[in-house]
Short mmCIF file of C-alpha atoms in Angstrom, two decimals:
data_model
loop_
_atom_site.label_atom_id
_atom_site.label_comp_id
_atom_site.label_asym_id
_atom_site.label_seq_id
_atom_site.Cartn_x
_atom_site.Cartn_y
_atom_site.Cartn_z
CA UNK U 29 -34.90 -48.33 51.48
CA UNK U 30 -35.58 -45.29 49.31
CA UNK U 31 -38.93 -44.55 47.71
CA UNK U 32 -38.46 -44.29 43.97
CA UNK U 33 -41.10 -42.71 41.77
CA UNK U 34 -40.89 -43.26 38.06
CA UNK U 35 -43.08 -41.76 35.36
CA UNK U 36 -44.73 -42.34 33.07
CA UNK U 37 -45.71 -45.84 34.15
CA UNK U 38 -46.50 -46.77 30.58
CA UNK U 39 -46.69 -45.20 27.15
CA UNK U 40 -47.38 -46.10 23.56
CA UNK U 41 -45.23 -44.13 21.14
CA UNK U 42 -44.86 -43.78 17.41
CA UNK U 43 -41.64 -44.95 15.83
CA UNK U 44 -39.14 -42.18 15.21
CA UNK U 45 -40.22 -40.18 18.25
CA UNK U 46 -38.52 -39.82 21.64
CA UNK U 47 -39.73 -40.44 25.18
CA UNK U 48 -38.23 -39.08 28.38
CA UNK U 49 -38.66 -41.10 31.55
CA UNK U 50 -38.28 -39.43 34.92
CA UNK U 51 -37.03 -40.95 38.16
CA UNK U 52 -37.43 -39.16 41.49
CA UNK U 53 -36.02 -40.49 44.78
CA UNK U 54 -37.22 -39.34 48.20
CA UNK U 55 -33.66 -39.05 49.57
CA UNK U 56 -30.21 -38.25 48.28
CA UNK U 57 -28.52 -41.28 46.78
CA UNK U 58 -25.04 -41.66 45.39
CA UNK U 59 -25.75 -44.16 42.67
CA UNK U 60 -28.59 -44.22 40.19
CA UNK U 61 -28.89 -46.64 37.31
CA UNK U 62 -31.10 -47.33 34.35
CA UNK U 63 -31.98 -50.88 33.31
CA UNK U 64 -33.92 -52.31 30.41
CA UNK U 65 -36.02 -55.45 30.59
CA UNK U 66 -37.10 -56.74 27.21
CA UNK U 67 -40.16 -59.00 27.00
CA UNK U 68 -39.51 -62.31 28.74
CA UNK U 69 -35.93 -61.36 29.53
CA UNK U 70 -33.91 -60.37 32.55
CA UNK U 71 -32.59 -56.93 33.42
CA UNK U 72 -29.78 -55.38 31.39
CA UNK U 73 -27.88 -52.38 32.69
CA UNK U 74 -28.02 -49.44 30.28
CA UNK U 75 -25.94 -46.91 32.18
CA UNK U 76 -24.93 -45.39 35.49
CA UNK U 77 -26.34 -41.89 35.92
CA UNK U 78 -23.59 -39.69 37.37
CA UNK U 79 -24.52 -36.50 39.19
CA UNK U 80 -23.08 -33.48 37.42
CA UNK U 81 -21.26 -35.39 34.71
CA UNK U 82 -21.89 -37.61 31.71
CA UNK U 83 -23.45 -41.01 32.30
CA UNK U 84 -21.36 -44.17 32.06
CA UNK U 85 -22.82 -46.47 29.41
CA UNK U 86 -22.55 -50.24 29.19
CA UNK U 87 -21.43 -52.02 26.08
CA UNK U 88 -24.11 -51.86 23.42
CA UNK U 89 -25.70 -48.64 24.67
CA UNK U 90 -24.78 -45.16 23.41
CA UNK U 91 -25.51 -41.64 24.54
CA UNK U 92 -27.12 -40.60 21.26
CA UNK U 93 -29.78 -43.28 21.66
CA UNK U 94 -30.21 -43.13 25.43
CA UNK U 95 -29.26 -39.65 26.71
CA UNK U 96 -29.34 -39.46 30.50
CA UNK U 97 -29.42 -36.49 32.80
CA UNK U 98 -28.79 -36.32 36.52
CA UNK U 99 -28.92 -32.72 37.71
CA UNK U 100 -28.90 -33.58 41.43
CA UNK U 101 -28.75 -36.49 43.89
CA UNK U 102 -32.49 -37.21 43.82
CA UNK U 103 -33.49 -36.98 40.16
CA UNK U 104 -32.58 -38.49 36.80
CA UNK U 105 -34.08 -38.81 33.35
CA UNK U 106 -33.59 -41.34 30.58
CA UNK U 107 -34.59 -40.47 27.03
CA UNK U 108 -35.20 -43.17 24.46
CA UNK U 109 -34.50 -41.44 21.16
CA UNK U 110 -35.64 -42.14 17.60
CA UNK U 111 -37.62 -45.12 18.79
CA UNK U 112 -38.22 -48.34 16.87
CA UNK U 113 -40.36 -51.35 17.82
CA UNK U 114 -37.19 -53.03 19.13
CA UNK U 115 -37.13 -50.43 21.91
CA UNK U 116 -40.37 -51.81 23.31
CA UNK U 117 -39.35 -52.81 26.83
CA UNK U 118 -39.72 -52.02 30.47
CA UNK U 119 -37.27 -49.35 31.60
CA UNK U 120 -36.34 -49.34 35.27
CA UNK U 121 -34.67 -46.77 37.45
CA UNK U 122 -32.59 -48.16 40.32
CA UNK U 123 -30.64 -46.77 43.28
CA UNK U 124 -28.08 -48.31 45.57
CA UNK U 125 -25.07 -47.69 47.75
CA UNK U 126 -21.69 -49.17 46.86
CA UNK U 127 -21.51 -52.95 47.19
CA UNK U 128 -25.05 -53.23 48.52
CA UNK U 129 -28.47 -54.12 47.26
CA UNK U 130 -30.38 -52.08 44.69
CA UNK U 131 -33.95 -50.85 44.82
CA UNK U 132 -36.15 -50.24 41.84
CA UNK U 133 -38.82 -47.86 40.70
CA UNK U 134 -42.08 -49.31 39.41
CA UNK U 135 -40.83 -49.21 35.83
CA UNK U 136 -42.00 -47.67 32.58
CA UNK U 137 -43.62 -50.02 30.10
CA UNK U 138 -42.88 -48.66 26.63
CA UNK U 139 -44.57 -49.89 23.47
CA UNK U 140 -43.38 -48.53 20.14
CA UNK U 141 -45.75 -48.88 17.21
CA UNK J 6 -17.72 -59.21 32.24
CA UNK J 7 -19.31 -61.14 35.05
CA UNK J 8 -21.90 -63.73 34.11
CA UNK J 9 -24.71 -65.09 36.20
CA UNK J 10 -26.39 -68.33 35.21
CA UNK J 11 -29.76 -69.61 36.30
CA UNK J 12 -32.02 -72.40 35.14
CA UNK J 13 -34.95 -70.61 33.54
CA UNK J 14 -37.43 -73.29 34.64
CA UNK J 15 -40.30 -73.34 35.08
CA UNK J 16 -39.83 -74.95 38.46
CA UNK J 17 -43.09 -76.42 39.69
CA UNK J 18 -43.64 -77.43 43.31
CA UNK J 19 -46.77 -78.28 45.30
CA UNK J 20 -47.95 -76.02 48.09
CA UNK J 21 -46.05 -76.69 51.30
CA UNK J 22 -42.98 -78.12 49.59
CA UNK J 23 -39.46 -76.70 49.54
CA UNK J 24 -38.48 -74.83 46.39
CA UNK J 25 -34.77 -74.78 45.57
CA UNK J 26 -33.43 -72.15 43.19
CA UNK J 27 -29.84 -72.20 42.02
CA UNK J 28 -27.39 -69.72 40.56
CA UNK J 29 -23.77 -69.85 39.48
CA UNK J 30 -21.48 -66.93 38.73
CA UNK J 31 -18.31 -66.63 36.72
CA UNK J 32 -16.19 -64.07 38.59
CA UNK J 33 -14.36 -65.69 41.48
CA UNK J 34 -13.80 -62.36 43.22
CA UNK J 35 -17.50 -61.52 43.47
CA UNK J 36 -18.38 -60.56 47.04
CA UNK J 37 -22.04 -59.54 47.11
CA UNK J 38 -25.03 -61.63 46.05
CA UNK J 39 -28.72 -60.95 45.94
CA UNK J 40 -32.02 -62.65 45.27
CA UNK J 41 -34.92 -60.67 43.86
CA UNK J 42 -38.51 -61.71 43.28
CA UNK J 43 -40.42 -60.31 40.32
CA UNK J 44 -44.13 -60.77 39.85
CA UNK J 45 -45.46 -60.46 36.32
CA UNK J 46 -45.78 -56.82 35.35
CA UNK J 47 -44.01 -55.60 38.48
CA UNK J 48 -40.50 -54.42 39.25
CA UNK J 49 -38.01 -56.64 41.13
CA UNK J 50 -38.13 -56.62 44.91
CA UNK J 51 -35.24 -57.66 47.12
CA UNK J 52 -35.69 -60.89 49.08
CA UNK J 53 -32.23 -61.67 50.39
CA UNK J 54 -28.68 -60.44 50.30
CA UNK J 55 -25.71 -62.61 51.25
CA UNK J 56 -22.06 -61.66 51.51
CA UNK J 57 -20.26 -64.52 53.27
CA UNK J 58 -20.09 -68.28 52.89
CA UNK J 59 -22.79 -70.32 54.56
CA UNK J 60 -26.50 -69.93 55.14
CA UNK J 61 -28.60 -66.87 55.84
CA UNK J 62 -32.18 -67.32 56.95
CA UNK J 63 -35.06 -64.85 56.86
CA UNK J 64 -38.46 -66.33 57.61
CA UNK J 65 -39.27 -68.98 55.03
CA UNK J 66 -36.29 -68.00 52.89
CA UNK J 67 -32.71 -69.29 53.19
CA UNK J 68 -29.88 -68.11 50.99
CA UNK J 69 -26.82 -70.32 50.72
CA UNK J 70 -23.44 -69.17 49.41
CA UNK J 71 -20.44 -71.29 48.45
CA UNK J 72 -17.71 -69.07 47.05
CA UNK J 73 -15.35 -71.98 46.35
CA UNK J 74 -17.93 -73.50 44.03
CA UNK J 75 -19.15 -70.07 42.83
CA UNK J 76 -22.65 -71.08 43.69
CA UNK J 77 -25.53 -69.34 45.45
CA UNK J 78 -28.96 -70.78 46.10
CA UNK J 79 -32.31 -69.79 47.53
CA UNK J 80 -34.54 -72.18 49.44
CA UNK J 81 -38.19 -71.37 50.02
CA UNK J 82 -39.78 -73.49 52.74
CA UNK J 83 -43.51 -74.15 52.98
CA UNK J 84 -44.02 -72.77 49.47
CA UNK J 85 -47.25 -70.86 48.91
CA UNK J 86 -49.09 -70.04 45.68
CA UNK J 87 -48.21 -66.41 46.37
CA UNK J 88 -44.54 -67.37 45.92
CA UNK J 89 -45.22 -68.02 42.23
CA UNK J 90 -42.98 -65.49 40.47
CA UNK J 91 -39.67 -65.15 38.68
CA UNK J 92 -36.63 -65.21 40.96
CA UNK J 93 -33.59 -63.26 39.84
CA UNK J 94 -30.06 -63.88 41.08
CA UNK J 95 -27.72 -60.88 40.97
CA UNK J 96 -24.09 -60.07 41.74
CA UNK J 97 -22.30 -56.77 42.04
CA UNK J 98 -20.36 -55.65 38.95
CA UNK J 99 -16.58 -55.18 38.92
CA UNK J 100 -16.87 -51.54 39.89
CA UNK J 101 -18.82 -52.50 43.00
CA UNK J 102 -21.78 -50.44 41.90
CA UNK J 103 -24.51 -51.86 39.68
CA UNK J 104 -25.97 -55.36 39.69
CA UNK J 105 -25.57 -57.99 37.01
CA UNK J 106 -28.64 -60.21 36.78
CA UNK J 107 -29.20 -63.78 35.74
CA UNK J 108 -32.06 -64.59 33.39
CA UNK J 109 -34.26 -65.65 36.28
CA UNK J 110 -36.06 -68.84 37.29
CA UNK J 111 -39.84 -69.00 37.06
CA UNK J 112 -41.40 -70.71 40.06
CA UNK J 113 -44.93 -72.07 40.04
CA UNK J 114 -46.49 -73.25 43.30
CA UNK J 115 -49.67 -75.25 42.87
CA UNK J 116 -52.36 -75.43 45.52
#
């Protein structure tokens, strides 16, 4: 399995600001994903981070709110823009190969005040 | 959109007992199934993957898949207090890429 480093591990942010979360993998991976886990809830897929092209967003998530970059096969960022308290969640980076299991970074615990 | 259903629990078992966790899924063509364990404040970690009908055993864990009934389960034998966590069932999405997760079942093992 790949080693996935995510940072920051946690942050407290003011509403209306933006936070960029970084995800670094120790090997080249085809597929990288971003999930959100709201308090007491399960994981919801935000988007697939595509290398060299625009991310593919799931229903309910838009690029203006959650811009994603993936400049190469080992790195991706997720930005949470114009934050509100409803954005307080754990954000998780994940990698996998097609039709196989996924592995997760340690997550970023975001609190918006 | 595929759906994955789990009983949220909590499921409480005494130490040494067998814990049985269940999951159903809506898409009949689903092919890949996974169980993850998530401790409070931690990210999910993979316990088992299963791709074909029947049982798959790994130590104290057994995953069972019945595609006809669209049902996948996880048995934990000789449950330990350290097994207390939330267990997430997941299936591959239609594109064969990302995972779709159930809401998870919270397991509590008492000593």
